Short mmCIF file of N, CA and C in Angstrom, two decimals:
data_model
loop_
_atom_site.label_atom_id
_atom_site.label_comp_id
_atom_site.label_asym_id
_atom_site.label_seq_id
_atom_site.Cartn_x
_atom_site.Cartn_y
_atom_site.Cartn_z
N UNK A 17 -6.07 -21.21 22.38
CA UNK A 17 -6.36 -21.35 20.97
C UNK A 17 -7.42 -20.33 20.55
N UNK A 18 -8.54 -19.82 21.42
CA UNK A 18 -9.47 -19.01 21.25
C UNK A 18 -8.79 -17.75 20.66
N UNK A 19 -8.14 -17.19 21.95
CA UNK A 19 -7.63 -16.30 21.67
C UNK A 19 -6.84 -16.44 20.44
N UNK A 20 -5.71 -16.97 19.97
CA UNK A 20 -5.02 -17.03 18.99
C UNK A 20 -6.17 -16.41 17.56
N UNK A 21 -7.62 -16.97 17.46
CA UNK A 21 -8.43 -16.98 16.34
C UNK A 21 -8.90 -15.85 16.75
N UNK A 22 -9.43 -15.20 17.58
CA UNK A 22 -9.38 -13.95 17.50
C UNK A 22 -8.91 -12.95 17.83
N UNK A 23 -7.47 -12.68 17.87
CA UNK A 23 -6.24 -11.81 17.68
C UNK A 23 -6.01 -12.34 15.85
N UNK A 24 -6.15 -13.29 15.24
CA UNK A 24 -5.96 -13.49 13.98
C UNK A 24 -7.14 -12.60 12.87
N UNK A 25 -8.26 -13.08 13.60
CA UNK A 25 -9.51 -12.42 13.13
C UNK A 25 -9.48 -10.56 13.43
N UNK A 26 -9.15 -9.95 14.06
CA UNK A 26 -8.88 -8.91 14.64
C UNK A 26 -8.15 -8.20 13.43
N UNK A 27 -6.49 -8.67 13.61
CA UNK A 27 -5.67 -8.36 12.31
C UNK A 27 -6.01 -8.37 11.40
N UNK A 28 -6.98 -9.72 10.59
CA UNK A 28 -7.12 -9.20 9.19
C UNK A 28 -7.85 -8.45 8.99
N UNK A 29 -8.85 -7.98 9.89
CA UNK A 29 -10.26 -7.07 9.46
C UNK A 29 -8.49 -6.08 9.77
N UNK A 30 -8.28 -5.39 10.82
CA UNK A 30 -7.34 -4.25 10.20
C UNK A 30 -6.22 -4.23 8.61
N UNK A 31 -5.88 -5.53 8.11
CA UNK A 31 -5.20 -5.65 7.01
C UNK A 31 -6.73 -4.68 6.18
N UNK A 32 -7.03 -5.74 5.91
CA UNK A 32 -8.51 -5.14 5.07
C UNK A 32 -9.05 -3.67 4.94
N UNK A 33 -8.70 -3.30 6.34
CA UNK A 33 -9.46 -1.86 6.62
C UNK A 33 -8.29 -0.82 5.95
N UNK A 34 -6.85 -1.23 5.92
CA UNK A 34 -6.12 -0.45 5.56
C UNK A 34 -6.16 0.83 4.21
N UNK A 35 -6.12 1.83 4.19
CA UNK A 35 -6.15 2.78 3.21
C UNK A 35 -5.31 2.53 2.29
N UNK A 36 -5.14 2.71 1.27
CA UNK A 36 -4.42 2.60 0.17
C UNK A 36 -2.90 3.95 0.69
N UNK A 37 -1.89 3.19 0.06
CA UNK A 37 -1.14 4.43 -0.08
C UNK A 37 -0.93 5.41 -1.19
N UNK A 38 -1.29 6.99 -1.27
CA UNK A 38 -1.19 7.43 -2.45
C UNK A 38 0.46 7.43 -2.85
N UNK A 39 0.44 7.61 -3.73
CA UNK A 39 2.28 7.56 -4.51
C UNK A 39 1.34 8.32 -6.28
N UNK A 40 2.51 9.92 -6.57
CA UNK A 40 2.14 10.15 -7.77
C UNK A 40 2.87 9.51 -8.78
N UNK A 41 2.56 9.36 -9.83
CA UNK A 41 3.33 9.02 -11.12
C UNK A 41 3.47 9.84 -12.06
N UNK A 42 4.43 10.40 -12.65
CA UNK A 42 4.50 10.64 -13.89
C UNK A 42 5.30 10.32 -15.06
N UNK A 43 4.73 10.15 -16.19
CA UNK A 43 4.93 9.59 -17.37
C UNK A 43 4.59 9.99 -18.60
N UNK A 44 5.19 8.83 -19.67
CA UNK A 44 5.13 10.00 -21.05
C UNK A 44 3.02 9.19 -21.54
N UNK A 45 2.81 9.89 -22.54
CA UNK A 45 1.73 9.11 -22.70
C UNK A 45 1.75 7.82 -23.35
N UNK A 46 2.99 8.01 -24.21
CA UNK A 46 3.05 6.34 -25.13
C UNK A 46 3.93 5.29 -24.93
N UNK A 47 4.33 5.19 -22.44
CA UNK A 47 4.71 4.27 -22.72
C UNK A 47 4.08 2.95 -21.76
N UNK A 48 3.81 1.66 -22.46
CA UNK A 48 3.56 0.85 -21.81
C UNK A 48 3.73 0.25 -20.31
N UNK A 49 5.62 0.24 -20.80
CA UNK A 49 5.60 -0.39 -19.48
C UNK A 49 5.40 0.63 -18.00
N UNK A 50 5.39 1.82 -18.20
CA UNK A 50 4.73 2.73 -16.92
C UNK A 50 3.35 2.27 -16.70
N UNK A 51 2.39 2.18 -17.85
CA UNK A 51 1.24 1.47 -17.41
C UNK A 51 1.52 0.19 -16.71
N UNK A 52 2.22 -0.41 -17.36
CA UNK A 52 2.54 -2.17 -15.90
C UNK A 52 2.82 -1.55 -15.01
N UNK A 53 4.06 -0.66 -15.04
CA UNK A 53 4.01 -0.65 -13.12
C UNK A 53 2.94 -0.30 -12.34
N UNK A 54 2.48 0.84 -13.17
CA UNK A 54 1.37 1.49 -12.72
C UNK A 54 0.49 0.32 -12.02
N UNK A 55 -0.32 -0.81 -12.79
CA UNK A 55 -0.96 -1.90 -12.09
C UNK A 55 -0.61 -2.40 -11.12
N UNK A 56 1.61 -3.13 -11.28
CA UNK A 56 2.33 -3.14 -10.38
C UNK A 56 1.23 -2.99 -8.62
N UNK A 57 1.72 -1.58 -9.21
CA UNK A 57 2.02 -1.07 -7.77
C UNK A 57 -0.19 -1.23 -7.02
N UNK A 58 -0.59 -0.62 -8.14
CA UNK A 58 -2.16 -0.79 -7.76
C UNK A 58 -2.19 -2.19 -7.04
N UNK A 59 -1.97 -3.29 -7.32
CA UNK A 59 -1.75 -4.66 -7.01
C UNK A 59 -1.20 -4.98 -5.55
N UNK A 60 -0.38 -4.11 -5.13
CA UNK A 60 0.23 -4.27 -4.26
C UNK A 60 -0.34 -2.99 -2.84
N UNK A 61 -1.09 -2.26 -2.95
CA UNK A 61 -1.96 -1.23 -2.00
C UNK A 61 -1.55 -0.02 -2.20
N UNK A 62 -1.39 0.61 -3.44
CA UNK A 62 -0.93 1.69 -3.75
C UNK A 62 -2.43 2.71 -4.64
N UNK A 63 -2.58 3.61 -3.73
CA UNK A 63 -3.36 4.43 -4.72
C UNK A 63 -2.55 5.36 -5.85
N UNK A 64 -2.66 4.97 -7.08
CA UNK A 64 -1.86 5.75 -8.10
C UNK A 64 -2.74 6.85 -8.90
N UNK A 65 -2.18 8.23 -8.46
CA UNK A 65 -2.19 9.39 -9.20
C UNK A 65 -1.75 9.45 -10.57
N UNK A 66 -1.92 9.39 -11.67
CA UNK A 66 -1.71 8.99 -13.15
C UNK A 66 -1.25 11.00 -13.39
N UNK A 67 0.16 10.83 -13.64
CA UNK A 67 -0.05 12.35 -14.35
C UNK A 67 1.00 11.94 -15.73
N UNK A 68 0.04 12.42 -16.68
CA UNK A 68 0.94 11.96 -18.12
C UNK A 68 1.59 13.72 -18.36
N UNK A 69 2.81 13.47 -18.80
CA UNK A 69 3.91 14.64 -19.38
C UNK A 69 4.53 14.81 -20.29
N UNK A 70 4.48 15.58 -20.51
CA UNK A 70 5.23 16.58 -22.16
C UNK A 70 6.58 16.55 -21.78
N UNK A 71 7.21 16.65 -20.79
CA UNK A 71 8.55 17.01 -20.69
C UNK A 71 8.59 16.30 -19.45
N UNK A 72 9.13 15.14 -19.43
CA UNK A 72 9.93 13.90 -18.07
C UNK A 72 11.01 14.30 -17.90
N UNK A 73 11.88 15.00 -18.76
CA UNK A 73 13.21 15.72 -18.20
C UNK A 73 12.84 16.76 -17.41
N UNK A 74 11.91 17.83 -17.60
CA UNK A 74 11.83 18.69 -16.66
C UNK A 74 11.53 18.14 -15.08
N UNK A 75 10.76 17.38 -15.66
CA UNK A 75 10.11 16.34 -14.05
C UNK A 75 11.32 15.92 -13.11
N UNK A 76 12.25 15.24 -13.87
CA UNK A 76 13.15 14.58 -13.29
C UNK A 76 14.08 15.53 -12.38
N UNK A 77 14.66 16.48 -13.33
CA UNK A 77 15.04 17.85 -12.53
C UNK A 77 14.43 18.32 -11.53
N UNK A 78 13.26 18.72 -11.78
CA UNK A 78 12.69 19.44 -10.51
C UNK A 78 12.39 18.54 -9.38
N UNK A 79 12.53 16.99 -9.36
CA UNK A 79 12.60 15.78 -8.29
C UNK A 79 13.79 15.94 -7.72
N UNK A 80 15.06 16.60 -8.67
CA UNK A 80 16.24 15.89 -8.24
C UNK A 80 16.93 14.30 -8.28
N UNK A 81 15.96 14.16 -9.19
CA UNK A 81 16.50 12.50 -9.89
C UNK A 81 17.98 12.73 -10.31
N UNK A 82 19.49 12.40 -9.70
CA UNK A 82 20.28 12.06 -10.32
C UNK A 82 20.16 11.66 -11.60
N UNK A 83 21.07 12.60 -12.63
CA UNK A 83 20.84 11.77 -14.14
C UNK A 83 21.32 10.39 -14.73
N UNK A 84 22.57 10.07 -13.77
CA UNK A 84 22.69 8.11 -14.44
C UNK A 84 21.79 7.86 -13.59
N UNK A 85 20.86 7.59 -12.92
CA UNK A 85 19.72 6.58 -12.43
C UNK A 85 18.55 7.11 -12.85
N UNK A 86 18.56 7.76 -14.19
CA UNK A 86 16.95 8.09 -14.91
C UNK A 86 16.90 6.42 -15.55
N UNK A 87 15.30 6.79 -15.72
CA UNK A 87 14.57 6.11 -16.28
C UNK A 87 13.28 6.28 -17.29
N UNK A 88 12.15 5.41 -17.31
CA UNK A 88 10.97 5.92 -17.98
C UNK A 88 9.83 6.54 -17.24
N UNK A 89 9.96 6.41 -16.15
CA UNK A 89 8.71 7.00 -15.11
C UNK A 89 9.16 7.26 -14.10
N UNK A 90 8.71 8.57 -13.56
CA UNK A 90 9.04 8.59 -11.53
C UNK A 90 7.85 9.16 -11.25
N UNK A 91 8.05 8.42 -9.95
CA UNK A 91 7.14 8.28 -9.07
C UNK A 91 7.48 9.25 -7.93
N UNK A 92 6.48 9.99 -6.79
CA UNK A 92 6.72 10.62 -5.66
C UNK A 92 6.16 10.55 -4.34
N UNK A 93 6.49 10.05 -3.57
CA UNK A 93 5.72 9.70 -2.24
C UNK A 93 6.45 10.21 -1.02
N UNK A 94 5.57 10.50 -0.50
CA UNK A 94 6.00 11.56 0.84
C UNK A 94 7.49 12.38 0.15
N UNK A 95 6.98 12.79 -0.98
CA UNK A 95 7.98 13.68 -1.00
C UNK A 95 9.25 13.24 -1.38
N UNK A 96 9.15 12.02 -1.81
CA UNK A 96 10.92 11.48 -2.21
C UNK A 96 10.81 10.95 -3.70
N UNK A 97 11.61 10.57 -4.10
CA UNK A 97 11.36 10.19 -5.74
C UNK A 97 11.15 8.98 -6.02
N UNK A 98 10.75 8.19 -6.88
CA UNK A 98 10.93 6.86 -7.25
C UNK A 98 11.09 6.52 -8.56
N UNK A 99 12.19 6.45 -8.99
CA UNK A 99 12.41 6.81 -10.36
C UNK A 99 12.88 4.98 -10.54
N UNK A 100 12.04 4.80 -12.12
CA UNK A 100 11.97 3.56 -12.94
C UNK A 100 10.99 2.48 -12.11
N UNK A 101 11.52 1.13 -12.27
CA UNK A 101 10.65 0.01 -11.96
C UNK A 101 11.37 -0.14 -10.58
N UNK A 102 10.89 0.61 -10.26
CA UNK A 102 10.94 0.08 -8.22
C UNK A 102 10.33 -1.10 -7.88
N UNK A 103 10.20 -2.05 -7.35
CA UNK A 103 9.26 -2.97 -6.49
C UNK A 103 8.84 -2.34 -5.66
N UNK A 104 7.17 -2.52 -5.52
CA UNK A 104 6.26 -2.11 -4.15
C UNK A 104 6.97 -2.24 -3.22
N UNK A 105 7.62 -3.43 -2.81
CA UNK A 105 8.29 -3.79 -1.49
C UNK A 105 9.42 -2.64 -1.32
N UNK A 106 10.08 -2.40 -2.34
CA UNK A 106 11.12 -1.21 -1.89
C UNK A 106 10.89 0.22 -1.76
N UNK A 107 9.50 0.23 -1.89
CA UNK A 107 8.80 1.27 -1.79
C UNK A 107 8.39 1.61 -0.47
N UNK A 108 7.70 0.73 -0.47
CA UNK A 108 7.70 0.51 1.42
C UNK A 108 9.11 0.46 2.37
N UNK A 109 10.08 0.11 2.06
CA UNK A 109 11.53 0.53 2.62
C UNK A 109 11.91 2.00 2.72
N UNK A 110 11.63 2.22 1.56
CA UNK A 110 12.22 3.77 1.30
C UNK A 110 11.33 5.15 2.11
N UNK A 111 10.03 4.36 2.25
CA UNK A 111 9.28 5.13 3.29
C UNK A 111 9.39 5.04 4.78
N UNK A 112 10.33 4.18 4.80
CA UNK A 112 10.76 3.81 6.60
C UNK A 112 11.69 4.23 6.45
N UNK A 113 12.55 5.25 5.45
CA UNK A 113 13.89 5.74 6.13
C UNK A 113 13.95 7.07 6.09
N UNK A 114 13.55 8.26 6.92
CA UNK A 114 13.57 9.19 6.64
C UNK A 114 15.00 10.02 6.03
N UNK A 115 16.26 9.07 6.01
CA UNK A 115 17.38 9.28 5.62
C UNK A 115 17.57 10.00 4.21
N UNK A 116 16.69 8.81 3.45
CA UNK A 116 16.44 8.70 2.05
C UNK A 116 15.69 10.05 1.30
N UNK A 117 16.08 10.40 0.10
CA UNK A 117 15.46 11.40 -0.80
C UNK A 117 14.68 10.54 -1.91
N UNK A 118 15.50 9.49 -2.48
CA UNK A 118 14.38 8.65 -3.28
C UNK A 118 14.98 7.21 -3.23
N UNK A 119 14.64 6.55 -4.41
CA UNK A 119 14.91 5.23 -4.69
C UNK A 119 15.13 5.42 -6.52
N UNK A 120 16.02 4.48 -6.95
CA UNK A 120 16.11 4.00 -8.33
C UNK A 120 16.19 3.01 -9.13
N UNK A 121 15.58 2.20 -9.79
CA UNK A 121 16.43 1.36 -10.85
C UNK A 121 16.92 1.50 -12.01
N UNK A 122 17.41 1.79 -12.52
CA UNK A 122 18.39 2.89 -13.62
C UNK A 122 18.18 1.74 -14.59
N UNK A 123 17.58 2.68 -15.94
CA UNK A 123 16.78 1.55 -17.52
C UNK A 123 15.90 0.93 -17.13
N UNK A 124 15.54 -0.08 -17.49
CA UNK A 124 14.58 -0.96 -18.08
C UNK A 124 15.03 -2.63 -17.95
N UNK A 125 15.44 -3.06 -16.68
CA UNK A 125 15.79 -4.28 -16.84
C UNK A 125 14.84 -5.41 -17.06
N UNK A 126 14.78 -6.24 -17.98
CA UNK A 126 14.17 -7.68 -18.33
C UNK A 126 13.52 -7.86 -16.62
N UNK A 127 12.24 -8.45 -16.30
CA UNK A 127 11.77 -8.69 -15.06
C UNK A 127 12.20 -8.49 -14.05
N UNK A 128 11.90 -6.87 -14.05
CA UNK A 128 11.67 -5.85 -12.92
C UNK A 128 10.07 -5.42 -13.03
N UNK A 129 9.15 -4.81 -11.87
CA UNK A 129 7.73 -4.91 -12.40
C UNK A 129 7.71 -3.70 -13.20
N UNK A 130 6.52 -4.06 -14.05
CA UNK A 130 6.10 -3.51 -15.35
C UNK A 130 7.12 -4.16 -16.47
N UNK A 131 8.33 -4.60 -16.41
CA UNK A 131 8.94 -4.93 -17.55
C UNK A 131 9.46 -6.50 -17.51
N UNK A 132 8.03 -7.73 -17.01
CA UNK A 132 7.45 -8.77 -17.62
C UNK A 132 8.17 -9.18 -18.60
N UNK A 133 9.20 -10.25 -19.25
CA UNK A 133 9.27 -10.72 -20.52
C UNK A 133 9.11 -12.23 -20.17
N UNK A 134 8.16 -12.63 -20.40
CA UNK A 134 8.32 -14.26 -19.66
C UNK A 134 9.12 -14.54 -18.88
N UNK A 135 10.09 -15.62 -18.87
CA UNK A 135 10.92 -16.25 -17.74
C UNK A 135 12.21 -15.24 -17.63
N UNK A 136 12.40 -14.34 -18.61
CA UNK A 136 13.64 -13.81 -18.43
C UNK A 136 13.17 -12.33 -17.39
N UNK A 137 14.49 -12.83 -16.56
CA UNK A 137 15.17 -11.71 -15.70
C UNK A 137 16.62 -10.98 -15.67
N UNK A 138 16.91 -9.95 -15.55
CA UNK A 138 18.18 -9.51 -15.73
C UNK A 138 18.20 -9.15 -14.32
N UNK A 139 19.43 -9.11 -13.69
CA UNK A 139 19.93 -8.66 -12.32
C UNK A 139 19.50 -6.91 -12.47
N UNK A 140 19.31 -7.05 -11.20
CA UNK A 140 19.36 -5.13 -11.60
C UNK A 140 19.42 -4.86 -9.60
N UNK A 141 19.62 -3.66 -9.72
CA UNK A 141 19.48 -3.16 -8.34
C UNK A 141 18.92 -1.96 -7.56
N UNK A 142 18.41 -1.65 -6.59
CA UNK A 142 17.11 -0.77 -6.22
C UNK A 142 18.52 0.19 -5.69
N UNK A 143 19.03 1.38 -5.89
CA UNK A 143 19.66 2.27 -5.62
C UNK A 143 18.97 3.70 -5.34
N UNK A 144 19.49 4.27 -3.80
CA UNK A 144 18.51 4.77 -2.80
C UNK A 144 19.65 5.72 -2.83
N UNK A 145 18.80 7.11 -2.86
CA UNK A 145 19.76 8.02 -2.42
C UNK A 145 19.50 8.77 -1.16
N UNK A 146 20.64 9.27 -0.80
CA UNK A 146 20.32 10.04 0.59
C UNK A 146 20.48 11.85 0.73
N UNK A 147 19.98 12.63 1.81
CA UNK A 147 20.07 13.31 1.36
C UNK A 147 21.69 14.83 1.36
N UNK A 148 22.65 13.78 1.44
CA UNK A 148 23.54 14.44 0.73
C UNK A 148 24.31 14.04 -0.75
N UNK A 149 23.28 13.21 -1.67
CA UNK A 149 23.41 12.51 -2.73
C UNK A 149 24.26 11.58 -2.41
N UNK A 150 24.65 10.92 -1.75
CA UNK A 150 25.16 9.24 -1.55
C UNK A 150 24.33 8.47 -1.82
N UNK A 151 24.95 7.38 -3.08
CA UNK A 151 24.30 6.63 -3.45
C UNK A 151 24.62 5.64 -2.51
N UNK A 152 23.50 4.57 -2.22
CA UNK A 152 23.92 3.23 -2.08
C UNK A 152 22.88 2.04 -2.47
N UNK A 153 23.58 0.89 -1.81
CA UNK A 153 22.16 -0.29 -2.61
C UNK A 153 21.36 -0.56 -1.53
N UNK A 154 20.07 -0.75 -1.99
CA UNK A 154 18.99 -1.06 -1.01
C UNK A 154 18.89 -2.59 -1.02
N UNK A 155 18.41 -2.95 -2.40
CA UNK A 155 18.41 -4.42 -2.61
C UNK A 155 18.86 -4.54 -4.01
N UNK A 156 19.04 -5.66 -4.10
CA UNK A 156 19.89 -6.83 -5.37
C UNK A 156 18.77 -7.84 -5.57
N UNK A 157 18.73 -7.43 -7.09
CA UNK A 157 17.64 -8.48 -7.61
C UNK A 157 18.52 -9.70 -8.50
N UNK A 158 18.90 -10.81 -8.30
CA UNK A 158 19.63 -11.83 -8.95
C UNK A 158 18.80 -12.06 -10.84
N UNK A 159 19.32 -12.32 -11.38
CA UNK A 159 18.71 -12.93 -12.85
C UNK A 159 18.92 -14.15 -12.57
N UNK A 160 17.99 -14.72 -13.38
CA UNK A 160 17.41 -16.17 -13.85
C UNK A 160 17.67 -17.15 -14.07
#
């Protein structure tokens, strides 16, 4: 039992000690819900780089964001994309697959993070691309 409490005690001082992960953002200046994710993701151990932009189409291009899976914000970490309301958690997936070029959720679905509407949720799905542009699904978010 000793041991058990400190192998427990051990781990969380390393949880604790952990560095933030950086991930950049960019976005337009007037829109909200990029600021939610933005917290989103702060919330969840993400150090966020804030870069506001004049031109998100150029951004998206020079990411290589497929154009049906744009959105209002992408994001870039180790170099791959994260375009719209990703979940932290699939963020962390997409960084364990070196397969992957980015991640997507294509629009603005009703409770996905940053886009909060009280109880309502719309289904939506985290779509990951690879790098010979094959799409596929990472995860399936059910509605409400």
């Amino acid at each position: 039992m000793r041991r058990l409490l400190i192998a427990t005690a051990l781990f969380t001082g390393l949880v604790h000690a952990a560095e933030p992960v950086a991930i950049d953002v960019h976005r337009d200046a007037n829109c909200g819900c990029c600021k939610a994710w933005i917290e989103h993701l702060e919330n969840n151990g993400f150090q966020v780089n804030d870069h506001v932009e004049a031109d998100m189409a150029a951004v998206k291009t020079r990411l290589g964001v497929p154009h049906q899976l744009g959105s209002c914000h992408t994001g870039v970490i180790d170099g791959k994309f994260v375009e719209g309301h990703v979940p932290a958690s699939d963020i962390f997936k997409l960084r364990a697959r070196p397969d992957l070029i980015g991640a997507a959720v294509p629009g603005m679905p009703m409770g996905s993070p940053g886009m909060e509407m009280g109880d309502r949720k719309d289904a939506y799905k985290v779509i990951v691309v690879g790098e010979e542009g094959k799409q596929s699904i990472l995860t399936e978010y059910p509605a409400d």
